[in-house]
């Protein structure tokens, strides 16, 4: 969870909520907890690859599984573009789009060679990111360049602004539901997974809340809203070497981009095998075990998006699509029990996903609706030849 999103999402969220930024963060955390809890319950029941693509199909019907898979592919493709643009904003802000496209091409080439990020590398990257974020926060709280009164210096965005900020900050929580995929590998998953999810979300929320307060104190709501590289700008404002922030942001963004491209291409592969995407995308290289066509297709789509859209638009659209994905997960979890006590969390999650998604910037919602309609149309075309009754 603590990755590239934290370096990119606070600026757009501040533009939406102003001095109520931290309230938006709290709403995003509640929605994320409900989504992850629902995913954990479903993963314990259906320990198969595909996530909500499988859950929606099994609990709600083939159409909803298809819509969830479609939302995941398009939403996470936008996340890939956002990660690439984050690299550009921090590494070479004068040529953001060119750097972003180059990063996508390099990651795609690595994935085609079968290169995957190891758990050890992930731990090193997270340790570096957390250390830099902690140092920036300490510098902000101990430096004369920051002023706590700036946190409330400016108008709040109102309830709608808080919901929009929550949708944009939801992007920074991406990754929490991966815990749920470990249902086959932990003891007593019904007890262990919810505890792990709550602990991870709580720890991440604390890190984000402290950093959000530090960024507001260093830049103020207006300054944070205008920042292209918020953490680096705050570091400069309080006298902390911004070069460390740049390195940490690029490491986090590239690591996230690598993992995201892998995940999106594998979901594309699963949907192509079921006939919900063009079947040629299901081809796998026999020697390397890599879905070459799916990798190339995802890389091409992400590269085009990184060349054409801005960071705020990418984050907004990604959040919209992924919130729809988790709305299907919550609706699926709601069917697991008739007891109202077991339905509270998925009901809150479903309502939260839909409310926050529809509160995102109008452009993101409009494009998201069009893409979802295209996905529904694709289902009507592919349904006769699909194999929706088989697992991916």
Short mmCIF file of C-alpha atoms in Angstrom, two decimals:
data_model
loop_
_atom_site.label_atom_id
_atom_site.label_comp_id
_atom_site.label_asym_id
_atom_site.label_seq_id
_atom_site.Cartn_x
_atom_site.Cartn_y
_atom_site.Cartn_z
CA UNK A 1 0.00 0.00 0.00
CA UNK A 2 2.75 2.46 0.90
CA UNK A 3 4.08 3.11 -2.57
CA UNK A 4 3.94 5.56 -5.42
CA UNK A 5 0.37 6.71 -4.74
CA UNK A 6 1.42 8.63 -1.65
CA UNK A 7 3.76 10.75 -3.78
CA UNK A 8 1.03 11.71 -6.26
CA UNK A 9 -2.45 11.69 -4.73
CA UNK A 10 -2.21 14.41 -2.06
CA UNK A 11 -2.01 17.27 -4.57
CA UNK A 12 -5.25 16.50 -6.47
CA UNK A 13 -6.98 15.65 -3.17
CA UNK A 14 -6.01 19.04 -1.70
CA UNK A 15 -7.42 20.74 -4.79
CA UNK A 16 -10.76 19.01 -4.12
CA UNK A 17 -11.06 19.22 -0.33
CA UNK A 18 -8.83 22.11 0.68
CA UNK A 19 -8.31 22.16 4.43
CA UNK A 20 -10.65 19.13 4.80
CA UNK A 21 -8.06 16.91 3.13
CA UNK A 22 -7.57 14.71 6.19
CA UNK A 23 -11.33 14.08 6.42
CA UNK A 24 -11.19 12.75 2.86
CA UNK A 25 -8.34 10.48 3.89
CA UNK A 26 -10.46 9.03 6.70
CA UNK A 27 -13.36 8.32 4.31
CA UNK A 28 -10.98 6.62 1.87
CA UNK A 29 -9.65 4.43 4.67
CA UNK A 30 -13.16 3.33 5.72
CA UNK A 31 -14.07 2.41 2.14
CA UNK A 32 -10.76 0.58 1.71
CA UNK A 33 -11.33 -1.42 4.90
CA UNK A 34 -14.81 -2.53 3.81
CA UNK A 35 -13.54 -3.50 0.36
CA UNK A 36 -10.62 -5.48 1.73
CA UNK A 37 -12.77 -7.24 4.35
CA UNK A 38 -15.27 -8.31 1.70
CA UNK A 39 -12.42 -9.52 -0.51
CA UNK A 40 -10.96 -11.52 2.38
CA UNK A 41 -14.24 -13.36 2.97
CA UNK A 42 -14.62 -14.15 -0.71
CA UNK A 43 -10.99 -15.23 -1.10
CA UNK A 44 -11.40 -17.75 1.72
CA UNK A 45 -14.39 -19.23 -0.15
CA UNK A 46 -12.96 -19.00 -3.69
CA UNK A 47 -9.14 -19.33 -3.44
CA UNK A 48 -8.61 -18.96 -7.20
CA UNK A 49 -6.85 -16.47 -9.42
CA UNK A 50 -8.97 -13.71 -10.91
CA UNK A 51 -10.17 -11.91 -7.76
CA UNK A 52 -13.54 -10.19 -8.15
CA UNK A 53 -13.70 -11.44 -11.74
CA UNK A 54 -14.31 -14.86 -10.14
CA UNK A 55 -16.34 -13.64 -7.13
CA UNK A 56 -18.79 -11.61 -9.21
CA UNK A 57 -19.30 -14.46 -11.64
CA UNK A 58 -19.90 -17.03 -8.91
CA UNK A 59 -22.13 -14.92 -6.64
CA UNK A 60 -23.90 -12.50 -9.00
CA UNK A 61 -23.66 -14.01 -12.48
CA UNK A 62 -21.35 -13.98 -15.52
CA UNK A 63 -22.12 -10.37 -16.51
CA UNK A 64 -21.01 -8.94 -13.17
CA UNK A 65 -17.84 -11.01 -13.20
CA UNK A 66 -17.09 -9.70 -16.68
CA UNK A 67 -17.80 -6.10 -15.61
CA UNK A 68 -15.49 -6.49 -12.60
CA UNK A 69 -12.70 -7.90 -14.76
CA UNK A 70 -13.20 -5.16 -17.34
CA UNK A 71 -13.10 -2.47 -14.62
CA UNK A 72 -9.94 -3.97 -13.18
CA UNK A 73 -8.13 -4.06 -16.52
CA UNK A 74 -9.03 -0.51 -17.57
CA UNK A 75 -8.68 0.94 -14.05
CA UNK A 76 -5.31 -0.61 -13.37
CA UNK A 77 -4.11 0.35 -16.85
CA UNK A 78 -4.87 3.94 -15.84
CA UNK A 79 -3.00 3.28 -12.58
CA UNK A 80 -0.01 2.19 -14.67
CA UNK A 81 -0.17 5.47 -16.58
CA UNK A 82 -0.37 7.37 -13.27
CA UNK A 83 2.68 5.53 -11.92
CA UNK A 84 4.63 6.33 -15.09
CA UNK A 85 3.58 9.99 -14.90
CA UNK A 86 4.70 10.07 -11.25
CA UNK A 87 8.17 9.01 -12.38
CA UNK A 88 8.12 11.82 -14.93
CA UNK A 89 6.94 14.46 -12.45
CA UNK A 90 9.70 13.64 -9.98
CA UNK A 91 12.55 12.63 -12.29
CA UNK A 92 12.28 15.27 -15.05
CA UNK A 93 9.21 17.51 -14.67
CA UNK A 94 9.98 19.46 -17.85
CA UNK A 95 9.49 16.28 -19.90
CA UNK A 96 6.96 14.36 -17.80
CA UNK A 97 5.18 12.58 -20.65
CA UNK A 98 8.35 11.54 -22.47
CA UNK A 99 9.81 10.05 -19.30
CA UNK A 100 6.51 8.31 -18.56
CA UNK A 101 6.35 6.67 -21.98
CA UNK A 102 9.99 5.60 -21.68
CA UNK A 103 9.31 4.04 -18.27
CA UNK A 104 6.37 2.06 -19.65
CA UNK A 105 8.42 0.78 -22.58
CA UNK A 106 11.28 -0.26 -20.30
CA UNK A 107 8.98 -2.09 -17.85
CA UNK A 108 7.18 -3.85 -20.69
CA UNK A 109 10.51 -5.01 -22.11
CA UNK A 110 11.56 -6.33 -18.70
CA UNK A 111 8.29 -8.20 -18.25
CA UNK A 112 8.65 -9.80 -21.70
CA UNK A 113 11.95 -11.24 -20.49
CA UNK A 114 10.17 -12.82 -17.55
CA UNK A 115 11.64 -10.46 -14.94
CA UNK A 116 9.55 -10.23 -11.75
CA UNK A 117 10.09 -8.28 -8.57
CA UNK A 118 11.12 -10.42 -5.62
CA UNK A 119 9.68 -10.10 -2.12
CA UNK A 120 13.10 -9.00 -0.83
CA UNK A 121 13.28 -6.18 -3.37
CA UNK A 122 9.75 -5.13 -2.39
CA UNK A 123 10.71 -4.95 1.28
CA UNK A 124 13.80 -2.88 0.48
CA UNK A 125 11.73 -0.48 -1.63
CA UNK A 126 9.09 -0.07 1.09
CA UNK A 127 11.76 0.47 3.75
CA UNK A 128 13.35 3.20 1.60
CA UNK A 129 10.03 4.91 0.94
CA UNK A 130 8.92 4.86 4.59
CA UNK A 131 12.31 6.14 5.76
CA UNK A 132 12.17 9.09 3.35
CA UNK A 133 8.56 9.90 4.20
CA UNK A 134 9.39 9.80 7.92
CA UNK A 135 12.38 12.07 7.38
CA UNK A 136 10.27 14.60 5.45
CA UNK A 137 7.63 14.56 8.19
CA UNK A 138 10.24 15.04 10.94
CA UNK A 139 11.84 17.88 8.97
CA UNK A 140 8.43 19.52 8.56
CA UNK A 141 7.58 19.29 12.26
CA UNK A 142 10.99 20.53 13.41
CA UNK A 143 11.69 23.14 10.75
CA UNK A 144 10.81 26.79 10.77
CA UNK A 145 9.66 26.37 7.17
CA UNK A 146 6.46 24.64 8.27
CA UNK A 147 3.56 26.17 10.17
CA UNK A 148 0.78 24.05 11.73
CA UNK A 149 -1.68 26.93 11.26
CA UNK A 150 -1.49 26.37 7.48
CA UNK A 151 -3.38 23.08 7.88
CA UNK A 152 -6.61 25.07 8.20
CA UNK A 153 -5.43 27.99 6.07
CA UNK A 154 -8.04 28.01 3.33
CA UNK A 155 -11.63 27.03 2.69
CA UNK A 156 -12.75 23.44 3.02
CA UNK A 157 -14.22 21.80 -0.05
CA UNK A 158 -17.49 20.86 1.65
CA UNK A 159 -19.01 17.34 1.78
CA UNK A 160 -18.74 16.86 -1.97
CA UNK A 161 -15.10 17.95 -1.93
CA UNK A 162 -14.37 15.53 0.91
CA UNK A 163 -15.91 12.66 -1.06
CA UNK A 164 -13.94 13.64 -4.18
CA UNK A 165 -10.73 13.80 -2.16
CA UNK A 166 -11.56 10.38 -0.72
CA UNK A 167 -11.86 9.00 -4.25
CA UNK A 168 -8.53 10.47 -5.28
CA UNK A 169 -6.78 9.33 -2.08
CA UNK A 170 -8.31 5.87 -2.50
CA UNK A 171 -5.70 5.54 -5.25
CA UNK A 172 -2.97 5.71 -2.59
CA UNK A 173 -4.44 2.73 -0.71
CA UNK A 174 -4.19 0.39 -3.70
CA UNK A 175 -2.70 -2.95 -2.75
CA UNK A 176 -4.53 -3.72 0.50
CA UNK A 177 -6.72 -6.44 -1.02
CA UNK A 178 -3.65 -8.43 -2.06
CA UNK A 179 -3.60 -9.67 1.53
CA UNK A 180 -6.86 -11.44 0.77
CA UNK A 181 -5.25 -13.50 -1.97
CA UNK A 182 -3.20 -15.40 0.63
CA UNK A 183 -6.18 -17.43 1.83
CA UNK A 184 -4.59 -20.73 0.81
CA UNK A 185 -1.28 -19.97 2.54
CA UNK A 186 -2.17 -18.85 6.07
CA UNK A 187 -3.45 -20.65 9.14
CA UNK A 188 -7.08 -19.95 10.07
CA UNK A 189 -7.72 -17.49 7.20
CA UNK A 190 -11.18 -16.48 8.48
CA UNK A 191 -9.51 -15.07 11.61
CA UNK A 192 -6.05 -14.15 10.35
CA UNK A 193 -6.92 -12.29 7.14
CA UNK A 194 -9.31 -9.71 8.65
CA UNK A 195 -6.80 -9.05 11.45
CA UNK A 196 -3.96 -8.62 8.94
CA UNK A 197 -6.07 -6.31 6.78
CA UNK A 198 -7.11 -4.15 9.73
CA UNK A 199 -3.53 -3.91 11.01
CA UNK A 200 -2.13 -3.03 7.58
CA UNK A 201 -4.81 -0.42 6.92
CA UNK A 202 -4.41 1.13 10.36
CA UNK A 203 -0.62 1.39 9.99
CA UNK A 204 -0.91 2.85 6.50
CA UNK A 205 -3.55 5.33 7.62
CA UNK A 206 -1.27 6.56 10.40
CA UNK A 207 1.61 7.06 7.93
CA UNK A 208 -0.64 8.90 5.47
CA UNK A 209 -2.26 11.06 8.15
CA UNK A 210 1.11 12.14 9.55
CA UNK A 211 2.44 12.85 6.06
CA UNK A 212 -0.75 14.67 5.02
CA UNK A 213 -0.51 16.93 8.08
CA UNK A 214 3.18 17.57 7.34
CA UNK A 215 2.47 18.46 3.69
CA UNK A 216 -0.31 20.85 4.69
CA UNK A 217 1.93 22.46 7.32
CA UNK A 218 4.74 22.91 4.80
CA UNK A 219 2.75 24.07 1.77
CA UNK A 220 -0.76 24.95 2.94
CA UNK A 221 -3.87 23.63 1.14
CA UNK A 222 -3.43 25.96 -1.86
CA UNK A 223 0.27 25.23 -2.23
CA UNK A 224 -0.29 21.51 -1.93
CA UNK A 225 -3.08 21.65 -4.53
CA UNK A 226 -0.75 23.39 -7.00
CA UNK A 227 2.21 21.04 -6.44
CA UNK A 228 3.14 18.69 -9.27
CA UNK A 229 5.47 16.70 -6.98
CA UNK A 230 3.95 17.36 -3.52
CA UNK A 231 6.43 15.52 -1.30
CA UNK A 232 9.45 16.95 -3.11
CA UNK A 233 8.00 20.47 -2.98
CA UNK A 234 7.32 20.10 0.74
CA UNK A 235 10.87 18.81 1.28
CA UNK A 236 12.28 21.90 -0.42
CA UNK A 237 10.03 24.17 1.65
CA UNK A 238 11.38 22.77 4.93
CA UNK A 239 15.01 22.47 3.83
CA UNK A 240 15.13 18.69 3.37
CA UNK A 241 17.20 17.43 0.40
CA UNK A 242 14.62 16.88 -2.34
CA UNK A 243 16.97 14.50 -4.18
CA UNK A 244 16.19 11.78 -1.61
CA UNK A 245 12.48 12.25 -2.23
CA UNK A 246 12.99 12.07 -5.98
CA UNK A 247 14.86 8.77 -5.70
CA UNK A 248 12.29 7.28 -3.32
CA UNK A 249 9.37 8.39 -5.52
CA UNK A 250 10.94 6.93 -8.64
CA UNK A 251 11.78 3.64 -6.90
CA UNK A 252 8.23 3.36 -5.55
CA UNK A 253 6.62 4.29 -8.87
CA UNK A 254 8.75 1.95 -10.96
CA UNK A 255 8.18 -0.92 -8.52
CA UNK A 256 4.43 -0.28 -8.55
CA UNK A 257 4.42 0.00 -12.34
CA UNK A 258 6.23 -3.33 -12.68
CA UNK A 259 3.76 -5.11 -10.40
CA UNK A 260 0.73 -3.44 -11.99
CA UNK A 261 1.68 -4.32 -15.56
CA UNK A 262 2.21 -7.92 -14.48
CA UNK A 263 -1.18 -8.03 -12.78
CA UNK A 264 -3.13 -6.35 -15.58
CA UNK A 265 -1.58 -8.55 -18.26
CA UNK A 266 -2.43 -11.71 -16.27
CA UNK A 267 -6.05 -10.62 -15.80
CA UNK A 268 -6.16 -9.82 -19.52
CA UNK A 269 -4.87 -13.34 -20.16
CA UNK A 270 -7.59 -14.88 -17.94
CA UNK A 271 -10.36 -12.88 -19.62
CA UNK A 272 -9.04 -13.73 -23.10
CA UNK A 273 -9.06 -17.42 -22.22
CA UNK A 274 -12.73 -17.09 -21.23
CA UNK A 275 -13.54 -15.24 -24.46
CA UNK A 276 -14.31 -11.90 -22.77
CA UNK A 277 -11.34 -10.29 -24.52
CA UNK A 278 -9.89 -11.22 -27.96
CA UNK A 279 -8.67 -14.82 -27.71
CA UNK A 280 -5.31 -14.14 -29.43
CA UNK A 281 -4.34 -12.26 -26.22
CA UNK A 282 -4.34 -15.62 -24.42
CA UNK A 283 -1.18 -16.79 -26.20
CA UNK A 284 1.66 -17.70 -23.82
CA UNK A 285 5.29 -17.98 -24.84
CA UNK A 286 6.21 -21.63 -24.28
CA UNK A 287 9.84 -20.96 -23.34
CA UNK A 288 9.43 -18.03 -20.96
CA UNK A 289 5.87 -18.66 -19.76
CA UNK A 290 4.99 -15.03 -20.51
CA UNK A 291 1.69 -13.89 -22.10
CA UNK A 292 3.52 -11.91 -24.76
CA UNK A 293 0.53 -10.53 -26.64
CA UNK A 294 -1.26 -9.49 -23.47
CA UNK A 295 1.92 -7.80 -22.21
CA UNK A 296 2.39 -5.92 -25.47
CA UNK A 297 -1.27 -4.89 -25.61
CA UNK A 298 -1.24 -3.59 -22.05
CA UNK A 299 2.09 -1.82 -22.60
CA UNK A 300 0.79 -0.12 -25.74
CA UNK A 301 -2.43 1.08 -24.07
CA UNK A 302 -0.55 2.38 -21.03
CA UNK A 303 2.08 4.13 -23.18
CA UNK A 304 -0.61 5.94 -25.19
CA UNK A 305 -2.40 6.98 -21.99
CA UNK A 306 0.85 8.19 -20.40
CA UNK A 307 1.56 10.30 -23.50
CA UNK A 308 -1.88 11.93 -23.60
CA UNK A 309 -3.40 12.36 -20.12
CA UNK A 310 -2.35 14.33 -17.06
CA UNK A 311 -1.72 12.82 -13.64
CA UNK A 312 -4.96 14.03 -12.04
CA UNK A 313 -7.07 12.59 -14.87
CA UNK A 314 -5.25 9.25 -14.67
CA UNK A 315 -5.76 9.04 -10.90
CA UNK A 316 -9.43 10.04 -11.17
CA UNK A 317 -10.29 7.53 -13.88
CA UNK A 318 -8.30 4.76 -12.18
CA UNK A 319 -10.09 5.37 -8.89
CA UNK A 320 -13.50 5.35 -10.60
CA UNK A 321 -12.92 2.03 -12.35
CA UNK A 322 -11.36 0.34 -9.32
CA UNK A 323 -14.19 1.55 -7.07
CA UNK A 324 -16.66 -0.08 -9.48
CA UNK A 325 -14.57 -3.26 -9.25
CA UNK A 326 -14.82 -3.24 -5.46
CA UNK A 327 -18.51 -2.36 -5.57
CA UNK A 328 -18.99 -5.74 -7.30
CA UNK A 329 -16.82 -7.37 -4.59
CA UNK A 330 -18.98 -5.89 -1.82
CA UNK A 331 -22.19 -6.88 -3.59
CA UNK A 332 -20.79 -10.41 -3.91
CA UNK A 333 -19.87 -10.54 -0.22
CA UNK A 334 -23.36 -9.30 0.69
CA UNK A 335 -24.80 -12.55 -0.72
CA UNK A 336 -22.68 -14.76 1.53
CA UNK A 337 -25.02 -14.49 4.51
CA UNK A 338 -28.58 -13.43 5.33
CA UNK A 339 -27.63 -12.23 8.83
CA UNK A 340 -27.67 -8.44 9.00
CA UNK A 341 -24.55 -8.41 11.18
CA UNK A 342 -22.61 -10.06 8.33
CA UNK A 343 -24.02 -7.67 5.76
CA UNK A 344 -23.13 -4.37 7.44
CA UNK A 345 -19.55 -4.17 6.17
CA UNK A 346 -20.30 -5.09 2.52
CA UNK A 347 -23.34 -2.77 2.54
CA UNK A 348 -21.24 0.15 3.81
CA UNK A 349 -18.52 -0.76 1.31
CA UNK A 350 -20.95 -0.89 -1.61
CA UNK A 351 -22.57 2.44 -0.69
CA UNK A 352 -19.16 3.99 -0.08
CA UNK A 353 -17.72 2.80 -3.39
CA UNK A 354 -20.65 4.14 -5.40
CA UNK A 355 -20.85 7.46 -3.51
CA UNK A 356 -17.14 8.15 -3.73
CA UNK A 357 -16.92 7.04 -7.37
CA UNK A 358 -19.72 9.38 -8.44
CA UNK A 359 -18.11 12.27 -6.52
CA UNK A 360 -14.89 12.12 -8.54
CA UNK A 361 -14.14 14.86 -11.12
CA UNK A 362 -16.82 15.02 -13.81
CA UNK A 363 -14.35 14.13 -16.55
CA UNK A 364 -13.28 10.94 -14.79
CA UNK A 365 -16.90 9.91 -14.12
CA UNK A 366 -18.00 10.64 -17.71
CA UNK A 367 -15.14 8.71 -19.29
CA UNK A 368 -15.60 5.95 -16.74
CA UNK A 369 -19.28 5.58 -17.62
CA UNK A 370 -18.44 5.40 -21.32
CA UNK A 371 -15.78 2.74 -20.71
CA UNK A 372 -18.16 0.71 -18.54
CA UNK A 373 -20.80 0.92 -21.27
CA UNK A 374 -18.19 -0.31 -23.75
CA UNK A 375 -17.45 -3.20 -21.40
CA UNK A 376 -21.14 -4.10 -21.18
CA UNK A 377 -21.36 -3.99 -24.98
CA UNK A 378 -18.29 -6.20 -25.22
CA UNK A 379 -20.02 -8.73 -22.97
CA UNK A 380 -23.01 -8.95 -25.30
CA UNK A 381 -20.64 -9.57 -28.22
CA UNK A 382 -18.40 -12.12 -26.52
CA UNK A 383 -21.03 -13.95 -24.46
CA UNK A 384 -21.99 -16.54 -27.11
CA UNK A 385 -18.38 -17.69 -27.43
CA UNK A 386 -17.36 -17.29 -23.80
CA UNK A 387 -16.61 -20.05 -21.34
CA UNK A 388 -17.92 -18.16 -18.33
CA UNK A 389 -18.74 -21.35 -16.46
CA UNK A 390 -15.07 -22.23 -16.12
CA UNK A 391 -12.50 -20.78 -13.77
CA UNK A 392 -9.74 -18.61 -15.25
#
